[in-house]
Short mmCIF file of C-alpha atoms in Angstrom, two decimals:
data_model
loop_
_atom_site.label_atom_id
_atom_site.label_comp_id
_atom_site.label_asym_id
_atom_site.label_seq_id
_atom_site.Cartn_x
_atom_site.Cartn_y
_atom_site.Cartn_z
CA UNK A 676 76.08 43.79 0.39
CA UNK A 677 74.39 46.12 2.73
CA UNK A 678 73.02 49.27 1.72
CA UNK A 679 71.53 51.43 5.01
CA UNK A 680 68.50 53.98 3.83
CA UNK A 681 69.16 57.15 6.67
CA UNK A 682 67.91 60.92 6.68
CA UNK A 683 65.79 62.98 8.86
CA UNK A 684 62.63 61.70 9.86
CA UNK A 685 59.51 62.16 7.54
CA UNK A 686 62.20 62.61 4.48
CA UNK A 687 60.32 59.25 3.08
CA UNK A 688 62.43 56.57 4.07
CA UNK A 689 60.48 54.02 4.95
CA UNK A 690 58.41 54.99 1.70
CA UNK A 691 60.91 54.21 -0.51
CA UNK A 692 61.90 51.37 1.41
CA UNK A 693 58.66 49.52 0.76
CA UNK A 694 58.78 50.92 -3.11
CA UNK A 695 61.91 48.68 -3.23
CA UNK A 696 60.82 45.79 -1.28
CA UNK A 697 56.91 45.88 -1.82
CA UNK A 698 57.39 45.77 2.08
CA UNK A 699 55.09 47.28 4.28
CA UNK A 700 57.05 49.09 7.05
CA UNK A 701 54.79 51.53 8.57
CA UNK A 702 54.69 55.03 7.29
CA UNK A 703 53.05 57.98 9.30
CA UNK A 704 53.25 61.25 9.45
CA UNK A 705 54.80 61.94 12.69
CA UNK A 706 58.49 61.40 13.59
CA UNK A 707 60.07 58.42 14.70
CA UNK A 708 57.41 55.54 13.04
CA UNK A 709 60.78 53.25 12.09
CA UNK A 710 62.40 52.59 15.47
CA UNK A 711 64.00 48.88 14.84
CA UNK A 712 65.15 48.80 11.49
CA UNK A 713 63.44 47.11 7.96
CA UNK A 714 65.18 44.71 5.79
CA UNK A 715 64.95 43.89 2.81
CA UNK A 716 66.64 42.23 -0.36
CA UNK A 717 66.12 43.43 -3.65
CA UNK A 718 66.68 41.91 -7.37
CA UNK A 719 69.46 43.95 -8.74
CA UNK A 720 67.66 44.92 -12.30
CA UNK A 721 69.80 43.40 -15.18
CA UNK A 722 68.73 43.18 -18.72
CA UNK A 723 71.64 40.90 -19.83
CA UNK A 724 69.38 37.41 -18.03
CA UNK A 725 67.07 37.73 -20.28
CA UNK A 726 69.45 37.82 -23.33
CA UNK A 727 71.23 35.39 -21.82
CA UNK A 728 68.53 32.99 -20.72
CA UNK A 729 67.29 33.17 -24.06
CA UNK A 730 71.14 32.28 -25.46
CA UNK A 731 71.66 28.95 -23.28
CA UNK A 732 67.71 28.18 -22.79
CA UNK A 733 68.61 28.12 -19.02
CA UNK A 734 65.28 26.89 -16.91
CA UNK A 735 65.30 28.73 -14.41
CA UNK A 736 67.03 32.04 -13.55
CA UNK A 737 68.44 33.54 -10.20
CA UNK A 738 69.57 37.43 -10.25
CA UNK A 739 71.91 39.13 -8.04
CA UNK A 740 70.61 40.90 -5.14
CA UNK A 741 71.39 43.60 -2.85
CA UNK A 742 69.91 44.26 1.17
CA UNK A 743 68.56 47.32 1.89
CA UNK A 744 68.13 48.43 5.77
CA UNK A 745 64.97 51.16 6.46
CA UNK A 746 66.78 52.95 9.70
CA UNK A 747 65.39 55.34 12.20
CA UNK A 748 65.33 58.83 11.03
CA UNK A 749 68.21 61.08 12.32
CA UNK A 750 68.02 64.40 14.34
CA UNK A 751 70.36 66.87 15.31
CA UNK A 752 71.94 65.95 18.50
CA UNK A 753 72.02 62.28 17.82
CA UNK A 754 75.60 62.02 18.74
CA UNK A 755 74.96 62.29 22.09
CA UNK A 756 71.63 60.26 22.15
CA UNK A 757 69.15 62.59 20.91
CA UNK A 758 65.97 60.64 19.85
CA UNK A 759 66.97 57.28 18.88
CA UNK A 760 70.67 58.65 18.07
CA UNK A 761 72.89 55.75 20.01
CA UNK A 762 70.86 53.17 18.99
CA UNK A 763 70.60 54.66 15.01
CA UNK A 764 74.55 54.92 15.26
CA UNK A 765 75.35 51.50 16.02
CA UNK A 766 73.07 50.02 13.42
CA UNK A 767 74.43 51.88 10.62
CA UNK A 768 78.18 50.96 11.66
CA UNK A 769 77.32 47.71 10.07
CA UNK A 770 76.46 48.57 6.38
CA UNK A 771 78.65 48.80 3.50
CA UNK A 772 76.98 51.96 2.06
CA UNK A 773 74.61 54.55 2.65
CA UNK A 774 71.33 55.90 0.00
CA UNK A 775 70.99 59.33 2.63
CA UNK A 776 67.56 60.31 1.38
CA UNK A 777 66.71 64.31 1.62
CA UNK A 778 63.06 65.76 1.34
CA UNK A 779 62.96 67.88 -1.44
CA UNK A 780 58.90 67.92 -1.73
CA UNK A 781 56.56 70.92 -0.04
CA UNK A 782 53.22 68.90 1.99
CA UNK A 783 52.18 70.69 4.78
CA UNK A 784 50.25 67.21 5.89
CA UNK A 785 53.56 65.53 6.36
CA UNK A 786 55.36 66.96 9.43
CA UNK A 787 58.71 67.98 9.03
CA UNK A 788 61.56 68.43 11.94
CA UNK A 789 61.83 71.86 10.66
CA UNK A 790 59.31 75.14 9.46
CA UNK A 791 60.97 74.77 6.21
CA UNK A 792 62.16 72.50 3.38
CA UNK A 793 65.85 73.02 3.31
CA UNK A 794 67.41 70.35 1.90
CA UNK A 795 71.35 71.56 2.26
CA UNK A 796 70.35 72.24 6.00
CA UNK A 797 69.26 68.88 6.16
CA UNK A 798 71.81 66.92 4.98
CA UNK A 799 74.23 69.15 7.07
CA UNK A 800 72.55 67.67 10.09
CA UNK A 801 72.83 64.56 9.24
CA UNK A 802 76.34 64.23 8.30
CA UNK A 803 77.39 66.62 10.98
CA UNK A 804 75.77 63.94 13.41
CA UNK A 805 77.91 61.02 11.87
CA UNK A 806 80.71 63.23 11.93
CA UNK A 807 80.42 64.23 15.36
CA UNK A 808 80.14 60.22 16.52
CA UNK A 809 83.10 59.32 14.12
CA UNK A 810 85.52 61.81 15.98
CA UNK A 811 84.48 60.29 19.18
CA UNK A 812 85.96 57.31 17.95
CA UNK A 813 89.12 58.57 16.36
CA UNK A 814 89.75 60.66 19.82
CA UNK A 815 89.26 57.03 21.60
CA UNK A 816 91.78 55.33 19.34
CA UNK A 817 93.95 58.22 19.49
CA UNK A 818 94.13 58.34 23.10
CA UNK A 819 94.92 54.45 23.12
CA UNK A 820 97.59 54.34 20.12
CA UNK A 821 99.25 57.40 22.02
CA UNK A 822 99.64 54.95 25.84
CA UNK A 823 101.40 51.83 23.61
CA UNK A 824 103.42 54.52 21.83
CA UNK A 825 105.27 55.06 25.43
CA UNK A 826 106.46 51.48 24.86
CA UNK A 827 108.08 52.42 22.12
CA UNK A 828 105.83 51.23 19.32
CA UNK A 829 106.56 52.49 15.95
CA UNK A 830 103.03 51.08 14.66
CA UNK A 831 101.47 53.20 17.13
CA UNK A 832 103.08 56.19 15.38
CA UNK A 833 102.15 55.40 12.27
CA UNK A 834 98.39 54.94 13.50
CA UNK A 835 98.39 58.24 15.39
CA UNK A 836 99.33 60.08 11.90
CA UNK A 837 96.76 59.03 10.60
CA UNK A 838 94.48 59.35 13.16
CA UNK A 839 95.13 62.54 12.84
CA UNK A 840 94.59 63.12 9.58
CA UNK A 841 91.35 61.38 9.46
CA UNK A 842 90.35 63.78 12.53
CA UNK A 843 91.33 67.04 10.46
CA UNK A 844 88.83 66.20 7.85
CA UNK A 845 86.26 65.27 10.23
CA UNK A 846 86.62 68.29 11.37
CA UNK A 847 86.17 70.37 8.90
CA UNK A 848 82.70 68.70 8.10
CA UNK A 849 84.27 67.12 5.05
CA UNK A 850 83.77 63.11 3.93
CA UNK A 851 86.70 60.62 4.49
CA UNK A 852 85.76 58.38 1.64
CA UNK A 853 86.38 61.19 -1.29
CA UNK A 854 89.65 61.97 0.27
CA UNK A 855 92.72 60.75 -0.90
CA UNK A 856 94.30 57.47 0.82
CA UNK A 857 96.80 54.88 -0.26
CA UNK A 858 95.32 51.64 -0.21
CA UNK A 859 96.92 50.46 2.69
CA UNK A 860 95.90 53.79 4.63
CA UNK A 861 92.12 53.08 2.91
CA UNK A 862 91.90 49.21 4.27
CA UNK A 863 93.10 50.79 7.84
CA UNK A 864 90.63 53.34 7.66
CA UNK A 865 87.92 50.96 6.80
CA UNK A 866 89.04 48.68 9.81
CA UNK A 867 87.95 52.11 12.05
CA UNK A 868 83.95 51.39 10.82
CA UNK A 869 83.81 55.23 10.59
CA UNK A 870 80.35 56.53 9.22
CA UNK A 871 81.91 59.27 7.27
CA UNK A 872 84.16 57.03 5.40
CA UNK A 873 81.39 55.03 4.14
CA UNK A 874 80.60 55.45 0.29
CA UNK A 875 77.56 57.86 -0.31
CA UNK A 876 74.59 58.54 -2.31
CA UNK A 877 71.96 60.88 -2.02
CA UNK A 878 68.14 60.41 -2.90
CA UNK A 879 66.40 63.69 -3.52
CA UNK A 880 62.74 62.54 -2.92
CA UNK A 881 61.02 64.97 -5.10
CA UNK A 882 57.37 65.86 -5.34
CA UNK A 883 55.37 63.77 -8.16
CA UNK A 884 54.92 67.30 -10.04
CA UNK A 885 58.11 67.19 -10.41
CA UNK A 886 58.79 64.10 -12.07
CA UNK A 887 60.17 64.62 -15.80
CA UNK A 888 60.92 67.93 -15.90
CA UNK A 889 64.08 70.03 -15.04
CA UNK A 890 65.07 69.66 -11.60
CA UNK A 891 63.98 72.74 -9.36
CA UNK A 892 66.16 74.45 -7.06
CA UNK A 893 65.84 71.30 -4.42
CA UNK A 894 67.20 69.62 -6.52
CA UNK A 895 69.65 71.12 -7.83
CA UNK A 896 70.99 72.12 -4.41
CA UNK A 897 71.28 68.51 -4.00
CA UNK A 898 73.08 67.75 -6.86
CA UNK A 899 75.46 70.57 -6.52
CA UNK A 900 76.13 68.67 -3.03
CA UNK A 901 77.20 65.82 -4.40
CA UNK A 902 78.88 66.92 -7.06
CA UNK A 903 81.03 68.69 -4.67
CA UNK A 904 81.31 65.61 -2.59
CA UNK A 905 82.05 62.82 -5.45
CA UNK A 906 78.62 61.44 -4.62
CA UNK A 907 76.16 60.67 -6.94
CA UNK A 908 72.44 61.94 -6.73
CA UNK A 909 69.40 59.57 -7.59
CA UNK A 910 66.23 62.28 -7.81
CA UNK A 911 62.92 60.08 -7.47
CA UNK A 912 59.22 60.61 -5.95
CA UNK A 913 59.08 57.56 -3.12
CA UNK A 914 55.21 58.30 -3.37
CA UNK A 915 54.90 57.43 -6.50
CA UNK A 916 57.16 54.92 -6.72
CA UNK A 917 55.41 52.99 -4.06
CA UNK A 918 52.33 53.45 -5.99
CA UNK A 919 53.82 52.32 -9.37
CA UNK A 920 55.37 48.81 -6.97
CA UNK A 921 51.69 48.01 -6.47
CA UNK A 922 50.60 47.87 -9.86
CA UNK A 923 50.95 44.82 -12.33
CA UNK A 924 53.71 44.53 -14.41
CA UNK A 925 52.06 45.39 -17.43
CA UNK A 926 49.93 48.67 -15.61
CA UNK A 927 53.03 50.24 -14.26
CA UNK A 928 54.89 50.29 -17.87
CA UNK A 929 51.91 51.56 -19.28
CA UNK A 930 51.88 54.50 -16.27
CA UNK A 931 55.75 54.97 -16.40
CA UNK A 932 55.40 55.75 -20.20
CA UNK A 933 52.65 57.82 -19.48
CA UNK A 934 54.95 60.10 -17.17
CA UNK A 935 57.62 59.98 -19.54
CA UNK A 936 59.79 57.64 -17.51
CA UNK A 937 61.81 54.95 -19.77
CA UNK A 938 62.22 53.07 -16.51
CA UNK A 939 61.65 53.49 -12.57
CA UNK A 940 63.28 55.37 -10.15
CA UNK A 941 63.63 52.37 -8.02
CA UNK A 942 65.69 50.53 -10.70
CA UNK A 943 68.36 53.54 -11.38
CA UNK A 944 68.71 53.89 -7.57
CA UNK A 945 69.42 49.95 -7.10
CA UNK A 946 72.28 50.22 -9.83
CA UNK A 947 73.22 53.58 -8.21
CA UNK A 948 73.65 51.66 -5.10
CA UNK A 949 75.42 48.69 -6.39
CA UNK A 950 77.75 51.09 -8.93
CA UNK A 951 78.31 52.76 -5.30
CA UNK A 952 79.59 49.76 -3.67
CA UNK A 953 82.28 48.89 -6.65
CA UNK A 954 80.19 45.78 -7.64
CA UNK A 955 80.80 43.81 -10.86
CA UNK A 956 78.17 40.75 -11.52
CA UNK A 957 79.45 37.51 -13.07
CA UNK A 958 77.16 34.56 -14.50
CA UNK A 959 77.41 30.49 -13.54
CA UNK A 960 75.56 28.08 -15.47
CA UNK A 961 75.02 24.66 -14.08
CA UNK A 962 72.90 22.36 -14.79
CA UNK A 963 70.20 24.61 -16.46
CA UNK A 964 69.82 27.60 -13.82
CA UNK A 965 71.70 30.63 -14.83
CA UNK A 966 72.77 32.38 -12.26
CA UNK A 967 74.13 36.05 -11.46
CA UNK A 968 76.68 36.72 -8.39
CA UNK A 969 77.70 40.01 -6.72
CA UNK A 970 81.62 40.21 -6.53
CA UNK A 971 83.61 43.40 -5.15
CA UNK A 972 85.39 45.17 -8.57
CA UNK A 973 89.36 43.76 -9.33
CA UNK A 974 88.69 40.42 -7.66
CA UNK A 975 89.98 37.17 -8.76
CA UNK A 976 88.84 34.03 -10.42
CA UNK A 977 89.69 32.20 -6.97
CA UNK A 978 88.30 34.95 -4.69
CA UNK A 979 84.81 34.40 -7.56
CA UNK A 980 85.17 30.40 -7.35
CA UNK A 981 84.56 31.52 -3.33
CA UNK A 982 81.81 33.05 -3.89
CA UNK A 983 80.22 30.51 -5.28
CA UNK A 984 81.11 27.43 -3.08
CA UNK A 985 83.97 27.11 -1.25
CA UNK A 986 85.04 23.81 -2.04
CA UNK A 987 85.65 25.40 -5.53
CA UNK A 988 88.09 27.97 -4.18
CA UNK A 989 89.59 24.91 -2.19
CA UNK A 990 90.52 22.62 -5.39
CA UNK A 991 90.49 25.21 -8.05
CA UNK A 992 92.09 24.16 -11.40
CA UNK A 993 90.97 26.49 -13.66
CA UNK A 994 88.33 29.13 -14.73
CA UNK A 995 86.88 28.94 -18.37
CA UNK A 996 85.41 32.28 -19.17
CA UNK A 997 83.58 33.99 -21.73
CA UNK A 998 82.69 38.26 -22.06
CA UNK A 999 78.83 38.50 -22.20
CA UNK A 1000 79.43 40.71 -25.38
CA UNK A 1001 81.24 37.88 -27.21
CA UNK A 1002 78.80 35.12 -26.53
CA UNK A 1003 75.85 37.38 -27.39
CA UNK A 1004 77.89 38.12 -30.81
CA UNK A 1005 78.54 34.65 -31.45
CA UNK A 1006 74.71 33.61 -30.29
CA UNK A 1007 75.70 30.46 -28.28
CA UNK A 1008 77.76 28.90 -26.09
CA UNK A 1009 78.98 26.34 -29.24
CA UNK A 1010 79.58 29.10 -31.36
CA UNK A 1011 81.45 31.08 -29.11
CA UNK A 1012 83.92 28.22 -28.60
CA UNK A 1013 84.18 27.24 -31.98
CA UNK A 1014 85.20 31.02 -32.22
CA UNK A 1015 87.74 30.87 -29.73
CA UNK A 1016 85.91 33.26 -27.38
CA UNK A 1017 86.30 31.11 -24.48
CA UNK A 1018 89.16 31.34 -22.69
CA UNK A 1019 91.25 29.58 -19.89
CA UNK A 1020 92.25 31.48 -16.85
CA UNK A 1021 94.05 30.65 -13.98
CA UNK A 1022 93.00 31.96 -10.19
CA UNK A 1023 94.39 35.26 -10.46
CA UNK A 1024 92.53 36.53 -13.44
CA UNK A 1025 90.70 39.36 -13.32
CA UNK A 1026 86.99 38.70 -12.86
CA UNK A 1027 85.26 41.39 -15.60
CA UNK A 1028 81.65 42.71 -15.27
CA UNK A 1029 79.64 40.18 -17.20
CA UNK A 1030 81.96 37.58 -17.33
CA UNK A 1031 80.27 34.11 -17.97
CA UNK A 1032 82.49 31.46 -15.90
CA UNK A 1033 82.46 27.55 -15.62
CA UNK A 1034 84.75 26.61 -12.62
CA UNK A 1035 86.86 23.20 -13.07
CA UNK A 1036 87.95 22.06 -9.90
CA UNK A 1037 88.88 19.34 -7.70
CA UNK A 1038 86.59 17.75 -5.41
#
């Protein structure tokens, strides 16, 4: 799963981006330093390996992981091609998800697009810009469902209703994905690769003075945003987070508890990010390696047998599965079936977060 990093440029994108990835995209202080996007992939932080490792004395261990694209910073007017606007537009079509990060820090070193730190103006510009290129799209479609419609097609109808709907909200500056939509209208929607219909977070990169203490009126602007919106607010200092990346393990726990901070910004934005995409993780283990896999939420044991190989999903017999709770209570995998805890399912059971699963299937 793709998660695309946007904002204005000099909000500290491509700061944070090498905090996750202990990259090393270029940073400046002038606009415009990212102009083809970074990538990265990043361990998805999840404290139930090493519990389990421990549990089935797996030798080696492979976590879940999630990609994380560093794209060039947004301006108003990027609709219609301002700075690096078309090109920015088409690259973030592709991601499943978008951490929007907003500068909520004072530096008069660091140049900023405008005389002041606004962060509600900001964010307005942005997601008035991806508003402005989604109704270009919409009007395109709607001009094309309403020529087959002559024919006579009552799909076409159908399509222009919503079309229209999706164009009112646009409209009114307001995001598709916290409105309401039946499924089928949602999977339709989805089909249209609007911008404003992807599912949103917002990073409010605060200034490392501000770390631990009650958020400031940045801040809380922010998080009055999202709450509004339905989207959820991850306030960290990229600086020092990209500081804290550098250090060994042992050095950065020791600074983090210094600052107060039980754990990193880095890893509550990751599981922000992957809570944001509807993700569940499930566990294989095979011959010794314990692994974790990303799987959307409500998918089945077939669609998870996929995941994993596809011959699996081809000659799938049956799932046997165990809750990570339950074999943690009973303290091994022997125990736990002794106990009953592990339980046959068939390919339409309902993969659960944490699920431990052995696949029996037909070669």
């Amino acid at each position: 799963m793709q998660l695309g990093i946007i904002g204005l440029p000099n909000v500290g994108k491509s700061t944070l981006f090498n905090a996750l990835t202990r990259g090393h995209a270029p940073v400046a202080r002038y606009p415009f330093t990212t102009v083809e996007p970074n990538i990265g992939v990043v361990e998805v932080p999840d404290g139930r390996l090493t519990e389990l490792q421990r549990l089935i004395d797996a030798q080696a261990v492979s976590p879940t992981t999630i990609k994380f694209l560093d794209l060039a910073g947004l301006v108003k007017g990027a609709s219609k091609g301002e700075g690096l606007g078309n090109q920015f537009l088409a690259q973030i079509r592709g991601v499943d998800g978008i951490a929007h990060v907003v500068r909520c820090f004072e530096d008069s070193q660091v140049a900023h697009v405008a005389p002041t730190i606004e962060p509600l103006r900001d964010i307005e510009i942005v997601n008035i810009e991806l508003a402005l290129a989604d109704l270009e799209v919409v009007e395109r479609r709607i001009a094309k469902a309403k020529r087959i419609q002559k024919g006579g097609d009552r799909q076409a109808s159908r399509e222009i209703e919503l079309l229209d709907r999706v164009k009112d909200i646009l409209a009114r500056g307001e995001s598709i994905h916290s409105r309401d939509f039946s499924k089928e209208e949602l999977e339709r929607v989805c089909q249209y690769q609007l911008l404003r219909a992807k599912p949103i977070l917002y990073v409010a990169n605060i200034a490392e003075e501000a770390v631990g203490i009650p958020a400031d009126s940045y801040l809380q602007e922010v998080q009055e945003y999202g709450a509004r919106e339905g989207s959820p607010v991850v306030p960290l200092c990229a600086k020092l987070e990209a500081e804290i990346s550098e250090l060994p393990p042992e050095d950065a726990g020791e600074f983090r508890m210094e600052l107060g901070l039980p754990e990193t910004g880095l890893a509550r934005l990751i599981r922000a990010g992957y809570e944001l995409l509807n993700l569940v993780t499930f566990f294989t283990i095979e011959r010794g390696k314990l692994q974790a896999w990303t799987l959307e939420s409500g998918s089945s044991a077939i669609q998870a047998a996929g995941k994993v190989h596809s011959d699996m999903a081809r000659g799938f017999i049956r799932a046997e599965v165990v809750g990570y709770s339950d074999l943690a209570g009973a303290g091994s995998v022997a125990k736990a079936r002794e106990e009953g805890l592990i339980k046959l399912e068939g390919k339409d059971y309902t993969i659960g977060n944490g699920d431990i699963v052995t696949f029996r299937f037909r070669v």
